[in-house]
Coordinates of C-alpha atoms in Angstrom, one line a residue:
Chain W
M1203 CA -0.4 39.3 5.4
P1204 CA -1.6 35.7 4.9
H1205 CA 1.1 33.2 3.9
L1206 CA -1.2 31.0 1.8
S1207 CA -2.0 32.6 -1.6
S1208 CA -5.7 33.4 -2.3
E1209 CA -5.8 30.5 -4.7
S1210 CA -4.4 28.1 -2.1
L1211 CA -6.9 29.5 0.4
T1212 CA -9.8 28.9 -2.0
R1213 CA -8.7 25.4 -2.6
A1214 CA -8.2 24.9 1.1
R1215 CA -11.7 25.9 1.9
E1216 CA -13.1 23.6 -0.8
I1217 CA -11.1 20.7 0.7
V1218 CA -12.3 21.5 4.3
D1219 CA -15.9 21.5 3.1
L1220 CA -15.6 18.0 1.7
Y1221 CA -15.2 16.5 5.2
P1222 CA -17.8 16.0 8.0
Q1223 CA -15.2 17.2 10.5
R1224 CA -12.7 20.0 9.7
R1225 CA -9.6 18.3 11.2
S1226 CA -9.9 15.5 8.5
A1227 CA -8.5 18.1 6.1
L1228 CA -5.3 18.4 8.0
I1229 CA -3.2 16.1 5.7
P1230 CA -4.7 17.3 2.5
L1231 CA -4.0 20.9 3.6
C1232 CA -0.4 20.1 4.5
H1233 CA 0.0 18.7 0.9
L1234 CA -1.5 21.9 -0.4
A1235 CA 0.9 24.1 1.5
Q1236 CA 3.8 21.9 0.4
E1237 CA 2.6 22.3 -3.2
Q1238 CA 2.8 26.1 -2.8
D1239 CA 6.1 26.3 -1.0
G1240 CA 7.9 23.0 -1.9
W1241 CA 8.1 22.2 1.9
L1242 CA 5.9 22.7 4.9
R1243 CA 6.8 26.1 6.3
P1244 CA 6.0 27.1 9.9
E1245 CA 3.9 30.0 8.6
A1246 CA 1.8 27.6 6.6
I1247 CA 1.3 25.4 9.7
E1248 CA 0.0 28.4 11.6
E1249 CA -2.6 29.1 8.9
I1250 CA -3.6 25.5 8.5
A1251 CA -4.2 25.4 12.3
G1252 CA -6.4 28.5 12.0
L1253 CA -8.4 26.9 9.1
L1254 CA -9.0 23.8 11.1
D1255 CA -9.6 25.2 14.6
V1256 CA -6.7 23.3 16.1
T1257 CA -3.4 24.5 17.5
P1258 CA -0.2 24.8 15.3
A1259 CA 1.3 22.2 17.7
E1260 CA -1.4 19.8 16.7
V1261 CA -0.7 20.3 13.0
L1262 CA 3.1 20.0 13.5
G1263 CA 2.6 17.0 15.8
T1264 CA 0.6 15.2 13.1
A1265 CA 2.6 16.3 10.1
S1266 CA 5.9 15.2 11.6
F1267 CA 4.6 11.7 11.8
Y1268 CA 4.5 11.4 8.0
E1269 CA 7.5 10.8 5.8
M1270 CA 6.2 12.9 2.9
F1271 CA 6.0 16.2 4.8
K1272 CA 9.3 18.1 4.7
L1273 CA 9.8 20.4 7.7
E1274 CA 13.0 21.8 6.1
P1275 CA 13.5 23.0 2.6
A1276 CA 13.7 20.1 0.1
G1277 CA 15.1 20.0 -3.4
R1278 CA 13.0 20.9 -6.4
Y1279 CA 13.3 17.2 -7.2
V1280 CA 13.1 14.7 -4.3
I1281 CA 14.6 11.4 -5.6
S1282 CA 13.4 8.5 -3.5
V1283 CA 15.6 5.4 -4.0
C1284 CA 13.7 2.3 -2.9
T1285 CA 16.0 -0.1 -1.0
N1286 CA 13.4 -2.6 0.2
V1287 CA 13.7 -6.3 -0.6
A1288 CA 12.7 -6.5 -4.3
C1289 CA 14.9 -3.5 -5.2
M1290 CA 17.7 -4.6 -2.9
L1291 CA 17.8 -8.0 -4.7
A1292 CA 18.1 -6.0 -7.9
G1293 CA 21.0 -3.9 -6.7
A1294 CA 19.3 -0.9 -5.0
Y1295 CA 22.2 -0.2 -2.6
D1296 CA 24.6 0.1 -5.5
L1297 CA 22.1 2.4 -7.2
L1298 CA 21.8 4.5 -4.0
A1299 CA 25.6 4.7 -3.7
H1300 CA 25.8 5.8 -7.3
A1301 CA 23.1 8.4 -6.8
E1302 CA 25.0 9.8 -3.8
E1303 CA 28.2 10.0 -5.8
R1304 CA 26.6 11.6 -8.8
L1305 CA 24.8 14.3 -6.8
G1306 CA 27.5 14.7 -4.2
V1307 CA 25.2 14.4 -1.2
R1308 CA 24.3 11.5 1.1
A1309 CA 20.8 10.1 1.5
G1310 CA 18.7 12.7 3.4
G1311 CA 20.7 15.6 1.9
T1312 CA 20.0 18.3 -0.6
T1313 CA 22.4 19.6 -3.2
P1314 CA 23.7 23.1 -2.4
D1315 CA 21.9 24.5 -5.5
G1316 CA 18.6 23.3 -4.0
R1317 CA 17.8 21.2 -7.1
F1318 CA 18.0 17.6 -5.7
T1319 CA 17.2 15.8 -2.5
I1320 CA 18.1 12.1 -2.2
E1321 CA 16.2 9.7 0.1
D1322 CA 16.6 6.1 1.0
V1323 CA 12.9 5.0 1.2
E1324 CA 10.8 1.9 1.9
C1325 CA 8.9 0.0 -0.8
V1326 CA 7.0 2.3 -3.2
A1327 CA 5.0 -0.6 -4.8
H1328 CA 6.8 -0.7 -8.2
C1329 CA 8.6 -4.0 -7.6
D1330 CA 8.2 -5.3 -11.1
H1331 CA 10.5 -2.4 -12.2
A1332 CA 13.2 -3.0 -9.6
P1333 CA 15.4 -1.2 -8.8
C1334 CA 13.2 1.8 -9.0
V1335 CA 13.1 5.4 -7.8
Q1336 CA 10.4 8.0 -7.5
V1337 CA 11.0 11.6 -8.4
N1338 CA 8.4 13.7 -6.6
S1339 CA 6.3 10.5 -6.3
R1340 CA 6.5 9.7 -10.0
Y1341 CA 7.9 6.3 -10.9
F1342 CA 11.1 5.5 -12.8
G1343 CA 12.7 2.1 -13.2
P1344 CA 14.3 -0.3 -13.6
L1345 CA 17.4 1.9 -13.4
D1346 CA 21.1 1.1 -13.5
A1347 CA 23.8 3.7 -13.0
G1348 CA 23.6 4.9 -16.6
G1349 CA 19.9 5.1 -16.4
F1350 CA 20.1 7.1 -13.3
D1351 CA 22.5 9.5 -14.9
R1352 CA 20.2 10.0 -17.9
L1353 CA 17.3 10.6 -15.6
V1354 CA 19.2 13.3 -13.7
D1355 CA 20.4 14.8 -17.0
S1356 CA 16.9 15.0 -18.2
L1357 CA 15.7 16.6 -15.0
E1358 CA 18.6 19.1 -15.1
R1359 CA 17.7 20.1 -18.7
G1360 CA 14.0 20.5 -17.8
E1361 CA 12.9 17.8 -20.2
L1362 CA 10.6 16.1 -17.7
E1363 CA 8.7 19.2 -16.6
G1364 CA 5.4 17.8 -17.9
D1365 CA 5.9 14.4 -16.2
V1366 CA 7.4 15.6 -12.9
P1367 CA 6.0 18.7 -11.3
P1368 CA 8.1 20.5 -8.7
H1369 CA 8.3 18.8 -5.3
G1370 CA 5.1 19.2 -3.3
T1371 CA 2.7 19.0 -6.2
L1372 CA 1.1 15.7 -5.6
V1373 CA -2.2 15.7 -7.5
R1374 CA -2.6 17.8 -10.6
V1375 CA -6.2 16.9 -11.1
R1376 CA -8.4 19.2 -9.0
R1377 CA -11.6 17.9 -7.5
T1378 CA -14.3 19.8 -9.5
K1379 CA -17.5 17.8 -9.0
G1380 CA -19.6 17.1 -6.0
L1381 CA -18.3 20.1 -4.1
M1382 CA -20.4 21.8 -1.5
A1383 CA -22.5 24.5 -3.1
Chain O
M601 CA -14.3 -17.7 -19.3
T602 CA -11.5 -16.4 -21.4
P603 CA -11.1 -17.6 -25.0
D604 CA -8.5 -20.2 -24.0
G605 CA -10.9 -21.7 -21.5
G606 CA -9.0 -20.3 -18.5
P607 CA -10.7 -18.5 -15.6
P608 CA -12.3 -15.1 -16.3
R609 CA -10.3 -11.9 -15.8
I610 CA -12.5 -10.4 -13.1
L611 CA -10.1 -7.6 -12.0
T612 CA -7.7 -7.1 -14.9
S613 CA -10.0 -7.2 -17.9
R614 CA -9.1 -3.6 -18.9
V615 CA -5.4 -3.3 -17.9
D616 CA -4.1 -3.7 -21.4
L617 CA -6.6 -1.4 -22.9
A618 CA -5.4 2.0 -24.2
G619 CA -6.8 4.8 -22.0
S620 CA -8.3 2.1 -19.7
Y621 CA -8.7 4.7 -16.9
T622 CA -11.0 7.0 -18.8
L623 CA -14.8 7.0 -18.5
K624 CA -15.1 6.5 -22.2
A625 CA -13.1 3.2 -22.2
F626 CA -14.9 2.1 -19.1
L627 CA -18.4 2.6 -20.6
E628 CA -17.4 0.9 -23.8
T629 CA -16.5 -2.2 -21.8
G630 CA -19.6 -2.7 -19.7
G631 CA -18.7 0.0 -17.1
Y632 CA -21.3 0.9 -14.5
E633 CA -23.6 -2.0 -15.7
G634 CA -23.0 -3.7 -12.4
L635 CA -24.1 -0.6 -10.5
R636 CA -27.2 -0.2 -12.7
K637 CA -28.1 -3.8 -11.9
A638 CA -27.4 -3.4 -8.2
L639 CA -29.7 -0.3 -8.1
S640 CA -32.5 -2.4 -9.6
M641 CA -32.2 -4.9 -6.7
K642 CA -32.9 -4.4 -3.0
P643 CA -29.7 -3.5 -0.9
D644 CA -30.1 -6.7 1.0
E645 CA -30.1 -8.7 -2.2
V646 CA -26.8 -7.1 -3.3
A647 CA -25.3 -7.9 0.1
Q648 CA -26.6 -11.4 -0.2
E649 CA -24.8 -11.9 -3.6
V650 CA -21.5 -10.7 -2.0
D651 CA -22.0 -13.0 0.9
E652 CA -22.7 -15.9 -1.4
A653 CA -19.5 -15.1 -3.4
S654 CA -17.7 -15.8 -0.1
L655 CA -15.2 -13.0 -1.1
L656 CA -12.4 -12.9 1.4
G657 CA -10.9 -9.5 2.0
R658 CA -7.9 -8.9 -0.2
G659 CA -6.0 -6.4 2.0
G660 CA -4.1 -8.9 4.2
A661 CA -6.2 -10.2 7.0
G662 CA -8.5 -12.2 4.6
F663 CA -11.7 -11.6 6.5
P664 CA -14.9 -12.4 4.6
A665 CA -16.2 -9.1 3.1
G666 CA -19.9 -10.1 3.4
R667 CA -19.5 -10.8 7.1
K668 CA -17.7 -7.5 7.6
W669 CA -20.7 -5.7 6.0
S670 CA -23.2 -7.6 8.1
M671 CA -21.5 -6.4 11.3
L672 CA -22.1 -2.8 10.5
R673 CA -24.0 -1.4 13.6
P674 CA -27.2 0.3 12.5
A675 CA -27.0 4.1 13.1
D676 CA -28.0 7.4 11.5
T677 CA -24.6 8.0 10.2
T678 CA -22.3 5.3 8.8
Y679 CA -19.3 5.4 6.5
L680 CA -17.5 3.3 3.9
V681 CA -13.7 3.7 3.8
V682 CA -11.6 2.2 1.0
N683 CA -8.1 1.1 2.1
G684 CA -5.8 2.0 -0.7
D685 CA -2.8 2.6 1.5
E686 CA -0.9 -0.3 -0.1
S687 CA 2.5 -0.3 1.6
E688 CA 3.3 -3.9 2.5
P689 CA 6.8 -4.4 1.0
C690 CA 6.7 -6.0 -2.5
T691 CA 2.9 -5.6 -2.8
F692 CA 1.9 -3.7 -5.9
K693 CA -1.5 -5.0 -7.0
D694 CA -3.7 -2.1 -5.8
H695 CA -1.2 0.2 -7.4
L696 CA -2.1 -1.5 -10.8
L697 CA -5.9 -1.2 -10.1
L698 CA -5.8 2.4 -9.1
E699 CA -3.8 3.5 -12.1
T700 CA -5.4 1.3 -14.8
D701 CA -9.0 0.9 -13.7
P702 CA -10.1 3.6 -11.3
H703 CA -13.7 3.5 -12.5
Q704 CA -14.0 -0.2 -11.6
L705 CA -13.1 0.8 -8.1
V706 CA -15.5 3.7 -8.0
E707 CA -18.3 1.4 -9.3
G708 CA -17.4 -1.1 -6.6
V709 CA -17.6 1.7 -3.9
A710 CA -21.0 2.7 -5.1
I711 CA -22.3 -0.9 -5.2
A712 CA -20.9 -1.5 -1.7
A713 CA -22.3 1.7 -0.3
Y714 CA -25.7 0.9 -1.7
A715 CA -25.7 -2.6 -0.3
I716 CA -24.9 -1.4 3.2
G717 CA -26.8 1.9 3.1
V718 CA -23.9 4.3 3.4
E719 CA -24.1 7.8 1.8
Q720 CA -20.5 9.0 2.4
A721 CA -17.4 7.1 1.4
F722 CA -13.7 7.9 1.5
I723 CA -11.1 6.5 -0.8
F724 CA -7.8 6.6 1.2
I725 CA -4.9 6.3 -1.3
R726 CA -1.2 6.0 -0.3
G727 CA 0.4 9.4 -0.7
E728 CA 3.3 8.2 -2.8
M729 CA 1.0 7.0 -5.5
A730 CA 0.7 10.3 -7.3
L731 CA -0.6 8.9 -10.6
G732 CA -3.1 6.7 -8.8
L733 CA -4.4 9.7 -6.9
E734 CA -4.7 11.6 -10.1
R735 CA -6.5 8.8 -11.9
V736 CA -9.0 8.1 -9.1
T737 CA -9.7 11.9 -8.6
Q738 CA -10.4 12.2 -12.3
A739 CA -12.6 9.1 -12.2
V740 CA -14.6 10.5 -9.3
N741 CA -15.1 13.8 -11.2
E742 CA -16.2 11.9 -14.2
A743 CA -18.5 9.7 -12.2
Y744 CA -20.3 12.7 -10.7
E745 CA -20.6 14.2 -14.2
Y746 CA -22.0 10.9 -15.5
G747 CA -24.4 10.5 -12.5
A748 CA -22.8 7.4 -11.0
L749 CA -22.0 9.5 -7.9
G750 CA -23.9 12.3 -6.1
R751 CA -27.6 12.8 -5.8
G752 CA -30.1 10.3 -7.3
I753 CA -27.5 8.0 -8.7
L754 CA -28.4 6.7 -12.3
G755 CA -32.0 7.8 -11.8
S756 CA -32.5 6.0 -8.5
G757 CA -33.2 7.4 -5.1
F758 CA -29.7 6.6 -3.8
N759 CA -27.2 9.3 -2.9
L760 CA -23.5 8.9 -2.4
D761 CA -20.6 11.3 -1.9
V762 CA -17.0 10.2 -2.3
V763 CA -13.9 11.9 -1.1
V764 CA -10.5 10.9 -2.4
H765 CA -8.1 11.3 0.5
P766 CA -4.3 11.3 0.1
G767 CA -2.0 9.6 2.7
A768 CA 1.3 11.1 3.5
G769 CA 3.8 8.3 3.9
A770 CA 3.3 5.9 6.8
Y771 CA 3.0 2.1 6.5
I772 CA 1.0 1.9 9.7
C773 CA -2.0 3.6 8.1
G774 CA -2.7 0.3 6.3
E775 CA -3.9 -1.0 9.6
E776 CA -7.5 -0.1 9.5
T777 CA -7.8 1.8 12.8
G778 CA -4.5 3.6 12.1
L779 CA -6.0 4.6 8.7
L780 CA -9.1 6.0 10.4
E781 CA -7.0 8.0 12.8
S782 CA -5.1 9.4 9.8
L783 CA -8.3 10.2 8.0
E784 CA -9.4 12.1 11.1
G785 CA -6.3 14.3 10.7
K786 CA -4.2 12.7 13.3
R787 CA -1.0 10.5 13.6
G788 CA -1.7 7.0 12.3
F789 CA -1.8 5.4 15.7
P790 CA -3.7 2.1 15.6
R791 CA -6.5 2.1 18.2
I792 CA -6.6 -0.1 21.2
K793 CA -9.0 -3.1 20.8
P794 CA -11.7 -3.8 21.7
P795 CA -13.7 -2.7 19.8
Y796 CA -12.1 -5.1 17.3
F797 CA -14.0 -3.8 14.3
P798 CA -14.7 -0.3 13.0
A799 CA -18.1 -1.7 12.1
A800 CA -19.0 -1.0 15.7
I801 CA -17.0 2.2 16.3
G802 CA -15.1 3.6 13.3
L803 CA -14.6 7.0 11.7
Y804 CA -15.6 9.8 14.1
G805 CA -16.9 7.1 16.4
E806 CA -19.6 6.1 13.9
P807 CA -20.0 2.6 12.4
T808 CA -17.6 2.2 9.5
V809 CA -16.8 -0.5 6.9
V810 CA -13.2 -0.6 5.7
N811 CA -12.6 -2.5 2.5
N812 CA -9.5 -3.0 0.4
V813 CA -9.2 -1.6 -3.2
E814 CA -9.0 -5.1 -4.7
T815 CA -11.9 -6.4 -2.6
L816 CA -14.2 -3.6 -3.9
S817 CA -12.9 -3.9 -7.5
N818 CA -14.6 -7.4 -7.6
M819 CA -18.1 -5.9 -6.8
S820 CA -19.3 -5.1 -10.4
W821 CA -18.4 -8.6 -11.6
I822 CA -20.1 -10.3 -8.7
V823 CA -23.3 -8.3 -9.2
R824 CA -23.3 -8.9 -12.9
N825 CA -22.5 -12.6 -12.8
G826 CA -23.9 -13.5 -9.4
G827 CA -22.1 -14.5 -6.2
A828 CA -22.5 -18.2 -7.0
A829 CA -20.5 -17.8 -10.2
F830 CA -17.7 -16.2 -8.2
A831 CA -17.9 -18.9 -5.6
A832 CA -17.7 -21.6 -8.3
L833 CA -14.1 -20.4 -9.0
G834 CA -11.4 -21.6 -6.6
K835 CA -12.0 -24.1 -3.8
G836 CA -13.4 -24.1 -0.3
R837 CA -13.3 -20.6 1.3
S838 CA -10.7 -19.5 -1.3
T839 CA -13.1 -18.4 -4.0
G840 CA -12.8 -16.3 -7.1
T841 CA -9.6 -15.0 -8.7
R842 CA -7.0 -12.9 -6.9
L843 CA -4.1 -10.7 -7.8
F844 CA -0.6 -11.8 -6.9
A845 CA 2.3 -9.5 -7.1
L846 CA 5.4 -11.5 -8.0
S847 CA 8.9 -10.0 -7.5
G848 CA 12.4 -10.8 -6.6
R849 CA 14.6 -13.2 -8.6
V850 CA 12.1 -14.2 -11.3
K851 CA 12.3 -13.6 -15.1
R852 CA 8.9 -11.8 -15.4
P853 CA 8.0 -10.0 -12.2
G854 CA 4.5 -8.5 -12.3
V855 CA 0.9 -8.6 -11.2
Y856 CA -1.0 -11.8 -12.2
E857 CA -4.6 -12.6 -11.8
V858 CA -5.1 -16.3 -11.0
E859 CA -7.8 -18.5 -9.9
M860 CA -7.5 -19.2 -6.2
A861 CA -6.6 -22.6 -4.9
K862 CA -6.3 -24.0 -8.5
T863 CA -2.9 -22.4 -9.0
T864 CA 0.3 -23.3 -7.0
F865 CA 3.3 -21.2 -6.1
R866 CA 5.2 -23.3 -8.6
D867 CA 2.8 -22.3 -11.4
L868 CA 3.2 -18.6 -10.4
I869 CA 7.0 -18.7 -10.2
Y870 CA 7.7 -21.0 -13.1
G871 CA 4.7 -20.8 -15.4
Q872 CA 5.4 -19.3 -18.8
E873 CA 2.3 -17.1 -18.6
F874 CA 3.4 -15.9 -15.1
G875 CA 6.9 -15.6 -13.6
G876 CA 8.7 -17.7 -16.3
G877 CA 11.1 -19.2 -13.8
I878 CA 14.1 -18.0 -11.8
S879 CA 16.4 -15.5 -13.4
G880 CA 19.7 -16.9 -14.6
G881 CA 18.4 -20.5 -14.3
K882 CA 19.3 -20.6 -10.6
E883 CA 17.7 -22.8 -8.0
L884 CA 14.9 -21.7 -5.7
K885 CA 16.0 -21.2 -2.1
A886 CA 13.0 -19.7 -0.3
F887 CA 10.0 -17.4 -1.0
I888 CA 7.8 -15.1 0.9
P889 CA 4.2 -16.2 0.3
G890 CA 2.2 -13.2 1.3
G891 CA 4.0 -10.0 2.1
A892 CA 6.9 -9.0 4.4
S893 CA 4.8 -9.9 7.5
A894 CA 4.4 -13.5 6.4
P895 CA 6.7 -16.4 7.5
W896 CA 8.6 -17.8 4.6
F897 CA 8.3 -21.0 2.7
G898 CA 11.3 -23.1 1.7
A899 CA 11.7 -24.6 -1.8
D900 CA 10.0 -27.8 -0.6
Q901 CA 6.7 -25.9 -0.2
V902 CA 6.5 -24.7 -3.8
D903 CA 3.7 -27.0 -4.8
M904 CA 1.4 -25.5 -2.2
P905 CA -1.8 -24.1 -3.8
L906 CA -2.7 -20.4 -3.5
D907 CA -5.4 -21.3 -1.0
Q908 CA -5.8 -19.1 2.1
D909 CA -6.7 -21.9 4.5
E910 CA -4.0 -24.4 3.3
V911 CA -1.3 -21.7 3.5
G912 CA -2.6 -20.7 6.9
A913 CA -2.5 -24.3 8.1
A914 CA 1.1 -24.5 6.9
G915 CA 2.1 -21.7 9.3
T916 CA 2.0 -18.6 7.2
M917 CA -0.4 -16.6 5.1
L918 CA -1.3 -15.3 1.6
G919 CA -1.6 -11.9 3.3
S920 CA -1.3 -9.1 0.9
G921 CA -0.8 -11.3 -2.1
S922 CA 2.8 -10.6 -2.7
V923 CA 5.3 -13.4 -3.5
V924 CA 9.0 -12.6 -3.3
V925 CA 11.4 -15.1 -4.8
M926 CA 14.9 -15.8 -3.4
D927 CA 17.4 -17.9 -5.4
E928 CA 20.3 -19.9 -4.1
T929 CA 22.7 -16.9 -4.3
V930 CA 20.5 -14.7 -2.0
C931 CA 21.7 -14.1 1.6
T932 CA 18.7 -14.8 3.8
V933 CA 20.2 -12.9 6.7
K934 CA 20.4 -9.8 4.5
V935 CA 16.8 -10.1 3.5
A936 CA 15.7 -10.6 7.1
W937 CA 17.7 -7.6 8.1
R938 CA 16.1 -5.4 5.4
I939 CA 12.6 -6.5 6.3
T940 CA 13.4 -5.9 10.0
R941 CA 14.8 -2.5 9.2
F942 CA 11.5 -1.7 7.4
F943 CA 9.4 -2.7 10.5
W944 CA 11.7 -0.7 12.8
R945 CA 11.3 2.4 10.6
E946 CA 7.6 2.0 10.3
S947 CA 6.7 1.2 13.9
C948 CA 4.4 3.9 15.1
G949 CA 6.1 3.8 18.5
Q950 CA 3.2 3.3 20.8
C951 CA 4.1 -0.2 22.1
T952 CA 7.5 -1.1 23.6
P953 CA 8.0 -4.6 22.2
C954 CA 7.6 -3.3 18.6
R955 CA 9.4 0.1 19.0
E956 CA 12.4 -1.2 21.0
G957 CA 12.5 -4.9 19.9
G958 CA 12.4 -3.9 16.2
G959 CA 15.4 -1.7 16.7
W960 CA 17.4 -4.2 18.7
L961 CA 16.7 -7.0 16.1
E962 CA 17.8 -4.7 13.3
K963 CA 21.1 -3.9 14.9
I964 CA 21.9 -7.6 15.7
L965 CA 21.1 -8.7 12.1
W966 CA 23.1 -5.8 10.7
R967 CA 26.2 -6.8 12.7
I968 CA 25.8 -10.5 11.8
E969 CA 25.5 -9.6 8.1
N970 CA 28.5 -7.3 8.3
G971 CA 30.9 -9.6 10.0
A972 CA 30.6 -8.5 13.6
G973 CA 28.1 -11.2 14.8
R974 CA 28.7 -12.9 18.1
E975 CA 28.1 -16.5 19.1
E976 CA 25.2 -15.5 21.5
D977 CA 23.4 -13.5 18.8
V978 CA 21.3 -16.4 17.6
D979 CA 19.9 -17.0 21.0
M980 CA 19.4 -13.3 21.5
L981 CA 17.4 -13.0 18.3
A982 CA 15.2 -15.8 19.4
D983 CA 14.7 -14.3 22.8
I984 CA 13.8 -10.9 21.5
C985 CA 11.4 -12.3 18.9
D986 CA 9.8 -14.4 21.7
N987 CA 9.3 -11.3 23.8
I988 CA 7.5 -9.6 20.9
S989 CA 5.4 -12.6 20.0
P990 CA 5.5 -15.3 22.8
G991 CA 5.9 -18.8 21.5
L992 CA 6.6 -17.8 17.9
H993 CA 3.7 -19.8 16.6
W994 CA 1.1 -19.1 13.9
P995 CA -1.2 -17.2 14.0
P996 CA 1.1 -15.2 16.3
E997 CA 0.5 -14.1 19.8
Q998 CA 0.3 -10.3 20.1
T999 CA 1.8 -8.2 22.8
T1000 CA 1.1 -5.0 20.9
I1001 CA -1.9 -2.9 19.9
C1002 CA -1.7 -3.9 16.2
P1003 CA -0.2 -6.8 14.1
L1004 CA 2.9 -4.8 13.1
G1005 CA 4.6 -6.1 16.3
P1006 CA 4.2 -9.8 15.7
S1007 CA 5.1 -9.3 12.1
I1008 CA 8.6 -8.4 13.0
P1009 CA 9.7 -11.9 14.0
S1010 CA 8.3 -13.5 10.8
P1011 CA 11.4 -13.2 8.6
I1012 CA 13.8 -13.8 11.5
A1013 CA 12.1 -16.9 12.8
S1014 CA 11.9 -18.2 9.2
V1015 CA 15.7 -17.8 8.7
M1016 CA 16.3 -19.4 12.1
R1017 CA 14.0 -22.3 11.2
M1018 CA 15.4 -23.0 7.7
F1019 CA 18.8 -21.5 7.5
E1020 CA 20.3 -21.4 11.0
D1021 CA 23.6 -22.8 9.6
E1022 CA 23.8 -19.7 7.4
I1023 CA 23.5 -17.4 10.3
R1024 CA 26.2 -19.3 12.2
L1025 CA 28.5 -19.3 9.2
H1026 CA 28.3 -15.5 9.1
V1027 CA 29.4 -15.4 12.7
K1028 CA 32.1 -18.0 12.3
E1029 CA 33.6 -16.5 9.1
G1030 CA 33.1 -12.9 10.3
A1031 CA 31.6 -12.1 6.9
C1032 CA 28.6 -12.8 4.7
P1033 CA 29.4 -16.1 3.0
L1034 CA 27.2 -15.0 0.0
A1035 CA 28.5 -11.5 -0.4

């Protein structure tokens, strides 16, 4: 029984065909698997290896280099608090401390209900909105403690479903043109 | 020229337009006219215009784009790769271009590919920029539909395929050979030099040109107005306009397009049309002139023009075009610690001076900032920095495969040069005096 759904597999084959060499699709396929499962499961790594004619160790060895690939289950919403210089000068460490208190987990952790993961991340290039966060790679900021609470409230009530897809869904626009016949 | 007689908006003419990222808005504002014109010229003539524009690469190294193109080794298969992995701390200008004007980039990619005879291009975009990835993917779809990409572009005999490739979170992929490794589906380990330029051996071992997002976003304007018109802006080698990302303790942080060399850091930080001055009316203490890798300037250098060569001669760089402002209340040790922490986290780990040295420096700065500093720490910082980049001069010596290593000492050496008393005060008082 394949782990990747037939839709994921169709998209995976389209992506592989875009590249002159199969292995170039490794990172896009890891994103695709993470979109399906919310994290990068070992079963998905096995199948990606098969699609690319490389070993699972090569897929894992590559994926583990990159911050965005979660090799353990992550929350539905991964909240990445930027603490780099521009955000730090605007109070990012206070914001991070507040985020940890509000959600009851330390940076790197996931709430027991699996809804939220908090991360302490490097600059996400939104410095004119410092201090900022990303939720599943979507930008929010500037945020003070109250703004953070309102953001979490909105996420909990499902009010941001349209803006913030579940963790792992990176690009909602599918490549439709210029595909191999 | 703009109505007020200022320099033209070459890169940001559409950013305030509603739906600026759509093909419709793009076509209504002269979109793809540059490509049309380029296709009516010979490829060499297009390259000649870019050479004449004297456009310096906008990614960080500032290498002339025209020269980079001319170095492309002739071969059956060649590639163009767009570096959209903007990750240098406090740099957010490509972010703006990707989200607000993706077609301008696609047009630039097509013009560049035509000029250098490439039929396959890749746009590598930082993975965390989800909206940018969506906008550029949509623009590529629309460009194929419109006929600006694919077979027989705009009725010509020129073919070009473009793949939008997402990164996955690694600063080091901004280094062009690390980026190529990542694009080949591997860890983003920078390649050992020589060869120094992917133009000789690049993607899959084939000749490859790697250009930054902002660099290519200039192409349409250059082709439409001529390289000479671009070169007429600015001064010396610093031609055209450039985007500067201003952040830190300023009233109006943001991305500003300014004419190179004719604008100073003072204009950018204090000008009413730019940063509007320091927040809370505080005094300027220091600023980073070109990204976290750049040595800092003190307040006495604020009248320096935004000129690549002048800033270089003064011992630092315009780098990635990011200016970070620190006011008198900012602890420079803390800022240096945070930048060092960044480099330590983002070191790819191949080279010992960077992998180990970065971690040691981070720990020493952390203990100084948090009241556990020792008398000998200042000398130890200097010694480790000197081991990573011997002599600590500019441009830096390199003991590592890529420039990440010698970037680590930049903030630390800056603080030691300008604010050594502040470090010693931390040690003496056993606490941060500015906390």
